[in-house]
mmCIF file of C-alpha atoms in Angstrom:
data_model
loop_
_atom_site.group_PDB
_atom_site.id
_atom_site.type_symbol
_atom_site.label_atom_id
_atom_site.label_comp_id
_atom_site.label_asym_id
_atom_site.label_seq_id
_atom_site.Cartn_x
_atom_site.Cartn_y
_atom_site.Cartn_z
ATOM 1 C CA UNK Y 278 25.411 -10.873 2.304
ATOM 2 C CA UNK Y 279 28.770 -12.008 3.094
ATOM 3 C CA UNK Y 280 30.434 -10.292 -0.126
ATOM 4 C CA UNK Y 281 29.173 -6.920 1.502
ATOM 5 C CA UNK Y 282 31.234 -4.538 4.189
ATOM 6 C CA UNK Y 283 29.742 -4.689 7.512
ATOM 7 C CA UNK Y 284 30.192 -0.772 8.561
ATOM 8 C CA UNK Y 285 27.919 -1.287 11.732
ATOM 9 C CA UNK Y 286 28.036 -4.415 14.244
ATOM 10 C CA UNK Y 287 25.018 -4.385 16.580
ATOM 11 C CA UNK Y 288 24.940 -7.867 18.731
ATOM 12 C CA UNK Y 289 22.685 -8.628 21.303
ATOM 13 C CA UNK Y 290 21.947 -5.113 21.909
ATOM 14 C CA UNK Y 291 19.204 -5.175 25.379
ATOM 15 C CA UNK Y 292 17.660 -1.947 27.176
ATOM 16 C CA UNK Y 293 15.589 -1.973 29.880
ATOM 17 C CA UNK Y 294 13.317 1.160 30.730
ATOM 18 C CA UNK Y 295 11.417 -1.005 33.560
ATOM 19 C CA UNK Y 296 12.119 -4.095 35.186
ATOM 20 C CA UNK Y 297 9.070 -6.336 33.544
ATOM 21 C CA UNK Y 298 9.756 -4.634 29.971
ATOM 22 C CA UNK Y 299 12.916 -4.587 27.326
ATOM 23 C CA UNK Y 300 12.639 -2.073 24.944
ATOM 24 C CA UNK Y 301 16.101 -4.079 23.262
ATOM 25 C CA UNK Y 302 15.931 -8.051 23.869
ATOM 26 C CA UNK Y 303 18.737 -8.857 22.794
ATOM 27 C CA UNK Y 304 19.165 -7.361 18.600
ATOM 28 C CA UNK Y 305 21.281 -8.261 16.093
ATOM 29 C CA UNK Y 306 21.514 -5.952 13.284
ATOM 30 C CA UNK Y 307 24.184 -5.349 10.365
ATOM 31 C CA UNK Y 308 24.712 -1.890 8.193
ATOM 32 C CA UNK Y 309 26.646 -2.546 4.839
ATOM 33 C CA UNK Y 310 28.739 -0.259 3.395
ATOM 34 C CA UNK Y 311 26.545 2.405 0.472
ATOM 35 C CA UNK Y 312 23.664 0.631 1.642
ATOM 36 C CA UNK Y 313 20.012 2.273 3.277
ATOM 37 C CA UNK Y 314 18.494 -0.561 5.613
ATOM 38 C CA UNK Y 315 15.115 -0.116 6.387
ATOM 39 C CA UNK Y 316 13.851 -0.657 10.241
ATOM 40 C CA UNK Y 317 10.335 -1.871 10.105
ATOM 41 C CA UNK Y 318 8.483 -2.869 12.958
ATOM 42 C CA UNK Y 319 4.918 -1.525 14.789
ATOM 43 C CA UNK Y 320 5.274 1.188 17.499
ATOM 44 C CA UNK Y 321 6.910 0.054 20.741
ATOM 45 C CA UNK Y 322 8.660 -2.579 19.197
ATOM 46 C CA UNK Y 323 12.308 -1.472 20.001
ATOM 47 C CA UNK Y 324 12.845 0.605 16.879
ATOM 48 C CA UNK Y 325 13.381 3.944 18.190
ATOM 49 C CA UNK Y 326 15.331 2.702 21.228
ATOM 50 C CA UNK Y 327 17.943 1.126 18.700
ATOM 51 C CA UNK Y 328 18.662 3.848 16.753
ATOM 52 C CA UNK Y 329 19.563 6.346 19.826
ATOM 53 C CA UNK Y 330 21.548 3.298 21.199
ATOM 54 C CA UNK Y 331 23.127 3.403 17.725
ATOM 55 C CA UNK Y 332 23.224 7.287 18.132
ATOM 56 C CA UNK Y 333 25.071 7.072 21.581
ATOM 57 C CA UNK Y 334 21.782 8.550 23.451
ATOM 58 C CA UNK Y 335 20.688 5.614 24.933
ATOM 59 C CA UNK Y 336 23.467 3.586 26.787
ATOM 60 C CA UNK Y 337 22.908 -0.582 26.292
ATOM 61 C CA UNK Y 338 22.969 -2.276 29.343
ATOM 62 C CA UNK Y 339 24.332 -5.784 27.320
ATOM 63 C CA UNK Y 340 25.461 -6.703 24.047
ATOM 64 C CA UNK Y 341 27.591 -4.505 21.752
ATOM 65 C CA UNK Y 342 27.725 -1.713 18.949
ATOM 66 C CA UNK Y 343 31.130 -1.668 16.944
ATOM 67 C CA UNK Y 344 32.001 0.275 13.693
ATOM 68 C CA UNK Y 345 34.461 -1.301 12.077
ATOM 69 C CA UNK Y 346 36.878 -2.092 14.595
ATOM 70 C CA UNK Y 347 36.001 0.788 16.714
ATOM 71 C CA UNK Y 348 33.617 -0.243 19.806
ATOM 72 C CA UNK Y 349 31.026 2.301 20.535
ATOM 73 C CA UNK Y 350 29.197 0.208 23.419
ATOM 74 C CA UNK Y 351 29.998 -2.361 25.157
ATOM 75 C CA UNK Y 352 30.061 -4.130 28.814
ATOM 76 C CA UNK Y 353 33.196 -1.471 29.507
ATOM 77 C CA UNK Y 354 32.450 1.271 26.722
ATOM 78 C CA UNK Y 355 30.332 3.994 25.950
ATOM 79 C CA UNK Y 356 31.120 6.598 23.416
ATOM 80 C CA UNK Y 357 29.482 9.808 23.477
ATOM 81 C CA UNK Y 358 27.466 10.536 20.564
ATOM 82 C CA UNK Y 359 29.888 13.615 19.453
ATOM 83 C CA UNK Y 360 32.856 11.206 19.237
ATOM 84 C CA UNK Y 361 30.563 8.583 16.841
ATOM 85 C CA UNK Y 362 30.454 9.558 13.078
ATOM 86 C CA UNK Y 363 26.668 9.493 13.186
ATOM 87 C CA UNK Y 364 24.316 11.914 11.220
ATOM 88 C CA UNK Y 365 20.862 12.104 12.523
ATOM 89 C CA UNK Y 366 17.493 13.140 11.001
ATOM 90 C CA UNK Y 367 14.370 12.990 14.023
ATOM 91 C CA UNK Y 368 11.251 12.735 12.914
ATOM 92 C CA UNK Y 369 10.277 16.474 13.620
ATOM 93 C CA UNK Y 370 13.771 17.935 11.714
ATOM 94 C CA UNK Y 371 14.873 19.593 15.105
ATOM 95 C CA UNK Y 372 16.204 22.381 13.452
ATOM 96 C CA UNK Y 373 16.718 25.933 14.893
ATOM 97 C CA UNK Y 374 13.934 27.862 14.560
ATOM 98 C CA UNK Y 375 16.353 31.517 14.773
ATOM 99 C CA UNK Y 376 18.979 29.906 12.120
ATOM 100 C CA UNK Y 377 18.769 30.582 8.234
ATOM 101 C CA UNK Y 378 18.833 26.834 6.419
ATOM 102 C CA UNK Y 379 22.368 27.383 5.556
ATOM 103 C CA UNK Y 380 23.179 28.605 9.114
ATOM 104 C CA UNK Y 381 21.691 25.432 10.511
ATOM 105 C CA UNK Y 382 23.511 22.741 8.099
ATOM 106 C CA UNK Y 383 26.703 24.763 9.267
ATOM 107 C CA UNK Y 384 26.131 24.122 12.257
ATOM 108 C CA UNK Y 385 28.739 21.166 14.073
ATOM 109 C CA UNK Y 386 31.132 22.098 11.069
ATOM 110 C CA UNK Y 387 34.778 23.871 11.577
ATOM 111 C CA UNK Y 388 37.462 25.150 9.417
ATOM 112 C CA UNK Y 389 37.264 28.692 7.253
ATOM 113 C CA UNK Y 390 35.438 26.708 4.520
ATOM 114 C CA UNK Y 391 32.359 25.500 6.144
ATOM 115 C CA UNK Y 392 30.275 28.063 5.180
ATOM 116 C CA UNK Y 393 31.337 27.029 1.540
ATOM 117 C CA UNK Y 394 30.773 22.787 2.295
ATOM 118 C CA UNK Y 395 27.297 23.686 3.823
ATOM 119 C CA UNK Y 396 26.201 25.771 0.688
ATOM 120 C CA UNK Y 397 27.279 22.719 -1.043
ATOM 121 C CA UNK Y 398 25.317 20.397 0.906
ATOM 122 C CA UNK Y 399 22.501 22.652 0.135
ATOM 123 C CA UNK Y 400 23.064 23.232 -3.335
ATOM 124 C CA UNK Y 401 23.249 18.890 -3.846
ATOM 125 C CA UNK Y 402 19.571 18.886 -1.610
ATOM 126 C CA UNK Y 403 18.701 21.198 -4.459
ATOM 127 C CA UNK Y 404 18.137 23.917 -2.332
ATOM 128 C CA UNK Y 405 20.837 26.920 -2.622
ATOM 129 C CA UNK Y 406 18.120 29.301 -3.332
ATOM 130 C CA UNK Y 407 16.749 28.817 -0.139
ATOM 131 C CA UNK Y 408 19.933 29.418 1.857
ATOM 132 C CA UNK Y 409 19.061 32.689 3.706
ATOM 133 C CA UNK Y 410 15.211 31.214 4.678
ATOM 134 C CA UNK Y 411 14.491 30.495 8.195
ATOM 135 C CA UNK Y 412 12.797 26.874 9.240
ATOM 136 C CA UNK Y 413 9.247 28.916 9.581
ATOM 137 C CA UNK Y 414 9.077 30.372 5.639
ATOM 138 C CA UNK Y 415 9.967 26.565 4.818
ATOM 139 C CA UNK Y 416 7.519 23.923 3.563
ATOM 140 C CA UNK Y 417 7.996 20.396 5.423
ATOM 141 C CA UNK Y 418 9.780 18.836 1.979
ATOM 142 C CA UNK Y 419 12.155 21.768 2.358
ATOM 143 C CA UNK Y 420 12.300 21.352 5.980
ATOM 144 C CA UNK Y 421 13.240 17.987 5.962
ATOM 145 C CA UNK Y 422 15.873 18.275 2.895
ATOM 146 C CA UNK Y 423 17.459 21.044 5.107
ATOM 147 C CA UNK Y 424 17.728 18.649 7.652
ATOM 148 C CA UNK Y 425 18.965 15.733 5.937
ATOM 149 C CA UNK Y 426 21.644 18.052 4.557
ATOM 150 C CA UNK Y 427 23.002 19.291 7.967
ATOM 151 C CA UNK Y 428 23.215 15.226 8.850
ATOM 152 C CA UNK Y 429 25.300 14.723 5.741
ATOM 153 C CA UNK Y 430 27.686 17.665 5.836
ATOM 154 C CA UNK Y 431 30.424 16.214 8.542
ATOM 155 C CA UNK Y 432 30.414 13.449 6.017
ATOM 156 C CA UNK Y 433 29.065 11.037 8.907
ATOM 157 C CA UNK Y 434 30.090 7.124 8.617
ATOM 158 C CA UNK Y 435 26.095 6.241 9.250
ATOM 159 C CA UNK Y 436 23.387 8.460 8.684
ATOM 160 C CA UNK Y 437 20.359 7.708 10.976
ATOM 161 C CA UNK Y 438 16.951 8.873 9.922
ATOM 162 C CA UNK Y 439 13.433 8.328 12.566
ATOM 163 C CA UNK Y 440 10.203 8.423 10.915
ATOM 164 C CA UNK Y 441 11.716 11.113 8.376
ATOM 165 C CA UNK Y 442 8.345 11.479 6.436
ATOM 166 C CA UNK Y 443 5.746 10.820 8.567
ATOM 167 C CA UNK Y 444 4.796 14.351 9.095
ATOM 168 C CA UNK Y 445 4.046 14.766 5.195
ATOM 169 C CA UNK Y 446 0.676 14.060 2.910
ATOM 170 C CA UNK Y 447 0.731 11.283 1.130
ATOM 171 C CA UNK Y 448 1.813 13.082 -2.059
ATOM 172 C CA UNK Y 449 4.897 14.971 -1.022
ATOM 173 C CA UNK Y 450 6.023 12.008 1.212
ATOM 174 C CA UNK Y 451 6.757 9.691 -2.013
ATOM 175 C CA UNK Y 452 8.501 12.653 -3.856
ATOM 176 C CA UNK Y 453 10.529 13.346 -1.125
ATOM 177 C CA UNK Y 454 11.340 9.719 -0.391
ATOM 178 C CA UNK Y 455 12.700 9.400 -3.854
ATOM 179 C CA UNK Y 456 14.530 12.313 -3.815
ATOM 180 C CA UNK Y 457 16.540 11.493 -0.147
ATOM 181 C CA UNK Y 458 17.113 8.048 -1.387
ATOM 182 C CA UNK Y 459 18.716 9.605 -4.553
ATOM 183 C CA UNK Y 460 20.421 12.069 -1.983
ATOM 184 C CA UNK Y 461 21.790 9.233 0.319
ATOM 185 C CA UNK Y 462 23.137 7.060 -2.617
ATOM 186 C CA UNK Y 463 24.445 9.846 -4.286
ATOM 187 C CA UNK Y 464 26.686 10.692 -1.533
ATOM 188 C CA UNK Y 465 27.465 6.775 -1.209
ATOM 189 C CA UNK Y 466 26.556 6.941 2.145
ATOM 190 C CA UNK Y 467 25.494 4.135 4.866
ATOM 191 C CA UNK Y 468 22.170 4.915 6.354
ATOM 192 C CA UNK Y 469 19.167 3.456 8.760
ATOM 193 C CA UNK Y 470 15.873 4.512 7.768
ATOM 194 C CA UNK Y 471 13.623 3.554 11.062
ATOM 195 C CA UNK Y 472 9.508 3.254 9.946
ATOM 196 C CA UNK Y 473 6.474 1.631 11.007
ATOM 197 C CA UNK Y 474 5.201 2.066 6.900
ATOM 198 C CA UNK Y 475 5.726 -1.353 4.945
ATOM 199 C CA UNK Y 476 5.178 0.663 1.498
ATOM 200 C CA UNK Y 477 7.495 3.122 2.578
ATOM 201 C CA UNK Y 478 10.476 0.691 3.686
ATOM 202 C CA UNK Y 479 9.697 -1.327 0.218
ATOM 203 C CA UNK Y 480 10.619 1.249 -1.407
ATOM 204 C CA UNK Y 481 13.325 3.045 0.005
ATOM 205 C CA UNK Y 482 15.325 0.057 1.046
ATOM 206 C CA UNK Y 483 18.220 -2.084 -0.209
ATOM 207 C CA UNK Y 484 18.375 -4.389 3.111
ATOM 208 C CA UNK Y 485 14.990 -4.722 4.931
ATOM 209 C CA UNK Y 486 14.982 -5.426 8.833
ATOM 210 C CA UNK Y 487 11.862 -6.484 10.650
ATOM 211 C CA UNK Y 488 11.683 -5.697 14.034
ATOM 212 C CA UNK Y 489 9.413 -6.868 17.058
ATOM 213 C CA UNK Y 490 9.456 -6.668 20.625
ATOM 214 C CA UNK Y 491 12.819 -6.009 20.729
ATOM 215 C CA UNK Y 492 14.448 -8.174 18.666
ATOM 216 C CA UNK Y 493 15.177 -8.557 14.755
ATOM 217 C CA UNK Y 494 13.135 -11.274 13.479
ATOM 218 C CA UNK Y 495 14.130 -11.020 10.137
ATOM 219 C CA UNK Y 496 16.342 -9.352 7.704
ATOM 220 C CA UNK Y 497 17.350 -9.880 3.560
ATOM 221 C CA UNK Y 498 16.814 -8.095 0.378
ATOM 222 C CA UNK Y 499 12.929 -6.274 0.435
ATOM 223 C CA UNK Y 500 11.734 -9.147 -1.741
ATOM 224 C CA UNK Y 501 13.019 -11.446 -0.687
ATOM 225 C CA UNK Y 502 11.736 -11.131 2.626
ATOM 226 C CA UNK Y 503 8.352 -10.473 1.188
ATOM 227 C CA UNK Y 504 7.816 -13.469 -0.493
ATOM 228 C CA UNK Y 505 9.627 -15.360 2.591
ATOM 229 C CA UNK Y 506 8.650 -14.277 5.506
ATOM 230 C CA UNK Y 507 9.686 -16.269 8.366
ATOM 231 C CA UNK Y 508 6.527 -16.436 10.508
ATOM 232 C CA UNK Y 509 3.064 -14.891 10.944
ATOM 233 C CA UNK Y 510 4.145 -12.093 12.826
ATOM 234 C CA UNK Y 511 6.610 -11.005 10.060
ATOM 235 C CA UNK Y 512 4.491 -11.358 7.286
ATOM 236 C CA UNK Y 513 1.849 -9.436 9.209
ATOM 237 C CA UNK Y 514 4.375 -6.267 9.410
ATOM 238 C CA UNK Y 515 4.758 -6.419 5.046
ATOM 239 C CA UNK Y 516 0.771 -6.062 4.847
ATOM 240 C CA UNK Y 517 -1.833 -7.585 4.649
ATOM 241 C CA UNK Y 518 -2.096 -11.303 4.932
ATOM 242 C CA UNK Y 519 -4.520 -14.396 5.879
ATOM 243 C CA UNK Y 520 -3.232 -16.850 8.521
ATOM 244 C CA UNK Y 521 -4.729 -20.094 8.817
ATOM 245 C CA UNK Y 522 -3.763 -22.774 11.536
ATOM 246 C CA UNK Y 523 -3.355 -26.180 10.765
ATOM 247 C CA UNK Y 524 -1.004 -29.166 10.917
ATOM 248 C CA UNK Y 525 1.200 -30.605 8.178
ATOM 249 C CA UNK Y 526 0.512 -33.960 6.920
ATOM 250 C CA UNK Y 527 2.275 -36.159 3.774
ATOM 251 C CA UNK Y 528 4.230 -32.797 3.193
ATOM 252 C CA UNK Y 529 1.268 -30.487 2.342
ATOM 253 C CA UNK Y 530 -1.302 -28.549 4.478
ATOM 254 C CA UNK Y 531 -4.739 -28.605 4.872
ATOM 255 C CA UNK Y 532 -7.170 -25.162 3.858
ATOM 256 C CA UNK Y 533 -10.490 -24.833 2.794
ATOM 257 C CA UNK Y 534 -9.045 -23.589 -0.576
ATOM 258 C CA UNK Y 535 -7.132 -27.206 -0.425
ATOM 259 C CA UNK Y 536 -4.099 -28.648 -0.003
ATOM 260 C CA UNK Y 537 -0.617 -27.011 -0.161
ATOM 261 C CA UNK Y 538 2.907 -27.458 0.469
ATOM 262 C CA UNK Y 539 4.472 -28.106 3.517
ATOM 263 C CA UNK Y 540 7.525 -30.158 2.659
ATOM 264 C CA UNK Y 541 10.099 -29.877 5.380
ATOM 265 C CA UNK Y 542 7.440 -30.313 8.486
ATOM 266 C CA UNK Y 543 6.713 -32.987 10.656
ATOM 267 C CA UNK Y 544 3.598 -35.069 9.894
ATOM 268 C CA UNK Y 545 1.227 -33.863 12.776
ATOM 269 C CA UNK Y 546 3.696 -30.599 13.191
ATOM 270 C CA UNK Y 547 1.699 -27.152 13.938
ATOM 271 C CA UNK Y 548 1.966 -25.003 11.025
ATOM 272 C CA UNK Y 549 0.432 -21.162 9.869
ATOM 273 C CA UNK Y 550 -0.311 -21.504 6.253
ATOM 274 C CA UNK Y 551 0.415 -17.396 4.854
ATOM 275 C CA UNK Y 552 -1.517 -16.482 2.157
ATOM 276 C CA UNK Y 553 -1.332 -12.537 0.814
ATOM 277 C CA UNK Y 554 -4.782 -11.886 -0.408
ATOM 278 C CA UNK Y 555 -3.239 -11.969 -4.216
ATOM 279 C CA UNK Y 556 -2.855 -15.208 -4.212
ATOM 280 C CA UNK Y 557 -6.873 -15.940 -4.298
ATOM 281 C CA UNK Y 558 -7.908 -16.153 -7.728
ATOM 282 C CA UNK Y 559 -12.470 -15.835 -7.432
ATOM 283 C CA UNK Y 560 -14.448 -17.370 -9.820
ATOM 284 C CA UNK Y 561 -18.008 -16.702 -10.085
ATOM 285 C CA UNK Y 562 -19.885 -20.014 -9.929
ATOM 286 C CA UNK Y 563 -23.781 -20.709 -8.708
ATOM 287 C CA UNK Y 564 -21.761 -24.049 -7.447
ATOM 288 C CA UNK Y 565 -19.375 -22.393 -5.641
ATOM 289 C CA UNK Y 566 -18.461 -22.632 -1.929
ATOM 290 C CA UNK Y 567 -17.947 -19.396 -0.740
ATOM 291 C CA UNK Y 568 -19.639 -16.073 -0.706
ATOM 292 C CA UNK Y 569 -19.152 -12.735 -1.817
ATOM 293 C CA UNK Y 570 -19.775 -10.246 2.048
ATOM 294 C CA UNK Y 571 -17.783 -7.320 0.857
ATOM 295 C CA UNK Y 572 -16.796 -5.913 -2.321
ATOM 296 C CA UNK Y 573 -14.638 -2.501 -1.895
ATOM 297 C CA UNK Y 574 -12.697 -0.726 -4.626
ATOM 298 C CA UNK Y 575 -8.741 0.015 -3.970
ATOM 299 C CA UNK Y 576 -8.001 1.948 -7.715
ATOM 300 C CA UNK Y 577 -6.245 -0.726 -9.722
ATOM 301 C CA UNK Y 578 -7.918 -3.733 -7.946
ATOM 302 C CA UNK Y 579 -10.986 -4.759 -5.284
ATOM 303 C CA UNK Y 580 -11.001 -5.930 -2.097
ATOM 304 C CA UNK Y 581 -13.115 -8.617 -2.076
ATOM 305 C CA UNK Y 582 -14.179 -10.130 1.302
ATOM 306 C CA UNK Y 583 -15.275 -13.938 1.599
ATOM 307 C CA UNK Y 584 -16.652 -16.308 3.105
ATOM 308 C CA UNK Y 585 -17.993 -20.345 3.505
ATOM 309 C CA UNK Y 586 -18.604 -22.084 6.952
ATOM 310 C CA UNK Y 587 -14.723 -22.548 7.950
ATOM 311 C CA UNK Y 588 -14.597 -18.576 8.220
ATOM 312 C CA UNK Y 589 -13.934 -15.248 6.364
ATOM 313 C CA UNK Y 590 -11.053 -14.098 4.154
ATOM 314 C CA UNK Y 591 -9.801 -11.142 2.227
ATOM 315 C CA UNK Y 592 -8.677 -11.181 -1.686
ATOM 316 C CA UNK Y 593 -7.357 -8.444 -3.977
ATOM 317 C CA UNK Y 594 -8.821 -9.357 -7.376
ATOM 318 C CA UNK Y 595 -7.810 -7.313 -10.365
ATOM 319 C CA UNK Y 596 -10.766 -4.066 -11.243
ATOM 320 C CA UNK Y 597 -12.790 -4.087 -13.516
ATOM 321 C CA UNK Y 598 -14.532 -7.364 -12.335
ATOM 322 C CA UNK Y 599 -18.635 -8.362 -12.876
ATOM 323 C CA UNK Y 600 -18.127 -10.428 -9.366
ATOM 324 C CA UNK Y 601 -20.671 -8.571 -7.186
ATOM 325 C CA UNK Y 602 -21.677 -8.614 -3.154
ATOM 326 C CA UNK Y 603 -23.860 -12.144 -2.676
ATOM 327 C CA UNK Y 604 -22.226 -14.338 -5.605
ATOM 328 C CA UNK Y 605 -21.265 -17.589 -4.874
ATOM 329 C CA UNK Y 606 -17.685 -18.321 -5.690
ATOM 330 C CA UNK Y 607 -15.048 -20.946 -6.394
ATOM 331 C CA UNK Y 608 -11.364 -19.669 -4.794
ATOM 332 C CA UNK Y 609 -8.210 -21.240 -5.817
ATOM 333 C CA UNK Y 610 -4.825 -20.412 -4.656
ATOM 334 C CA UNK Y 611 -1.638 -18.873 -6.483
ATOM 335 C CA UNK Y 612 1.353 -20.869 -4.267
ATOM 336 C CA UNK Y 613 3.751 -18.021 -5.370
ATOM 337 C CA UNK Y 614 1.716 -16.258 -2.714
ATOM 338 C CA UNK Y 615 1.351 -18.406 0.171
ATOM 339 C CA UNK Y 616 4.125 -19.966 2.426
ATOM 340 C CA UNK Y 617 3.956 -22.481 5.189
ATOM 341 C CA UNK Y 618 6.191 -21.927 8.506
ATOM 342 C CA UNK Y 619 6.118 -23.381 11.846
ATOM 343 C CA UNK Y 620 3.369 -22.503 14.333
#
C-alpha cells in the first residue's frame, strides 16, 4: 500500500484499564486516504478502545496517533476530541431524542448556512422528506442514515463508525450497509468501520484489519487476507475453518486427507495446516475412509460433518448432493483453500 496516502498514523497505541489487562498492546494501524478499513476482531479484543483513542475519548498511555503531520496523542499530547476532525457513528446512533433529524445533523455546525448544508446532508442520505421527524417516528435504517449524516456534515477528515448495524435484522442490515458504503465513497471520505461480523467487514471494506487482544495481527486487501491469513487465530476471525497440528517435513505437511505444502518450514518445524471447509471435495465410496455424522442444509450448499479415527471435520459441499448421514466417503483437498503457517 505504499502508493496510497496515509491520512491516519496509529503506532504502538497501549491502554491499560487494569494493571494485569491491556485493552491496546501496543497497535499499529494505517487509514488511507477515500478508503473504509474494516476493524474486525471478537469482543474484548481492543476494538472499541481504539476507535475512542482515535476519537480523543480515551487518552493512550504509549505510542502515538498523528493525522498527517498533526499529532493527536502522544507521550506529551492529547487533543481533545472537538479539536480532531473526527465524525462518529456509536452503535446505538446517540441522537437527540427532542431534535427533528435535520435539527440533529445541524447540530456542531456554524455559519447562517447550516441549516441549508444539513438539509443537504440529508437530502444525499436520501432522506429530505424526513427532515421535520423526530428519532422516535424513525425506523432504525432511517435512524442510522440520520446519524451517519450528522457525522459527515462538518466534512470530518475520518469518519468513525462502532458496530453501525448491529441493531438491525438481517435484511435491512445488508441494504443499509450498501447504501452507507455508497454514502461514504460518495463523499470521498476516509472512514473506520469497527465489527465483530466477518461477512459484514467482507463486504463493506477496501482495507481489512484483524484485531486481537490488543494488537493488529493482520491487515491487506479483504481477499487477500482471506486466502492468506497469517495464523490460526486470524483465519478463525474470517469464518469458519479446520486447524490441524502437525510438523513440516521434505516441504509438505502431513493430514489425514494427505500431504500438502509446506515449503518455507523447517523439517521437524511445528506447523497449523488451515483448511476452510470448501476446500474438501466428498466422494461417496463403500471404500472410503471417513464417515458421513452430520448432514445440515445452508441454502446454496450443505454442511457436511465428518469423520475417520484421526478426528472430526466440517465441509461445505455444493446442494443438491445424494451424499447422505452414514456414507462412507473419500475426501480430497482443494490447496487454493488451505494454507500452512507456523505453530
Amino acid at each position: 500500500m505504499a502508493d496510497l496516502y496515509t491520512v491516519l498514523s496509529i503506532r504502538g497505541a497501549e491502554r491499560r484499564y487494569r494493571a494485569d489487562h491491556a485493552a491496546l498492546a501496543g497497535a499499529d494501524l494505517d487509514l488511507h486516504a477515500g478508503r473504509i478499513t474494516a476493524l474486525l476482531g471478537p469482543s474484548g479484543s481492543g476494538k472499541s478502545t481504539l476507535l475512542r483513542a482515535i476519537a480523543g475519548l480515551e487518552r493512550l498511555e504509549a505510542g502515538s496517533i498523528r493525522y498527517g503531520d498533526t499529532i493527536w496523542n502522544d507521550a506529551h499530547t492529547h487533543l481533545p476530541p472537538e479539536a480532531r476532525r473526527v465524525g462518529m457513528v456509536f452503535q446505538d446512533y446517540a441522537l437527540f431524542p427532542h431534535m427533528t433529524a435535520l435539527a440533529n445533523v445541524a447540530f456542531g455546525l456554524s455559519g447562517p448556512d447550516k441549516q441549508a448544508r444539513a438539509l443537504a446532508q440529508l437530502e444525499a442520505a436520501e432522506l429530505g422528506q424526513r427532515a421535520k421527524a423526530y428519532p422516535h417516528e424513525l425506523s432504525g435504517g432511517e435512524q442510522q442514515r440520520v446519524a451517519l449524516a450528522r457525522a459527515l456534515a462538518p466534512q470530518p477528515g475520518v469518519v468513525l463508525l462502532d458496530e453501525p448495524f448491529s441493531g438491525l435484522d438481517r435484511r435491512l442490515r445488508g441494504e443499509l450497509r450498501e447504501r452507507t458504503v455508497d454514502t461514504l465513497r460518495a463523499a470521498r471520505t476516509t472512514a473506520l468501520i469497527v465489527t465483530h461480523d466477518a461477512e459484514e467487514a467482507m463486504a463493506v471494506a477496501d482495507d481489512l484489519a484483524l484485531m486481537d487482544d490488543g494488537r493488529i495481527i493482520q491487515t491487506g486487501a479483504p481477499d487477500a487476507v482471506w486466502m492468506n491469513p497469517v495464523s490460526a487465530i486470524a483465519a478463525k476471525l474470517l469464518g469458519d475453518v479446520e486447524i490441524i497440528e502437525t510438523r513440516a517435513g521434505d516441504g509438505q505437511a502431513a493430514t489425514p486427507f494427505g500431504p500438502v505444502n509446506a515449503a518455507g518450514f523447517d523439517a521437524g518445524q511445528r506447523v497449523n495446516v488451515l483448511i476452510r471447509p470448501r476446500a474438501f471435495t466428498l466422494t461417496a465410496s463403500e471404500t472410503g475412509s471417513f464417515t458421513i455424522t452430520r448432514r445440515r442444509s445452508a441454502g446454496p450448499h450443505l454442511n457436511l460433518r465428518f469423520a475417520s479415527e484421526a478426528g472430526e471435520w466440517m465441509a461445505q459441499t455444493p446442494a443438491p448432493s445424494s451424499i447422505a448421514e452414514g456414507d462412507r466417503v473419500s475426501v480430497t483437498l482443494d490447496p487454493v483453500y488451505v494454507r500452512v503457517v507456523a505453530g
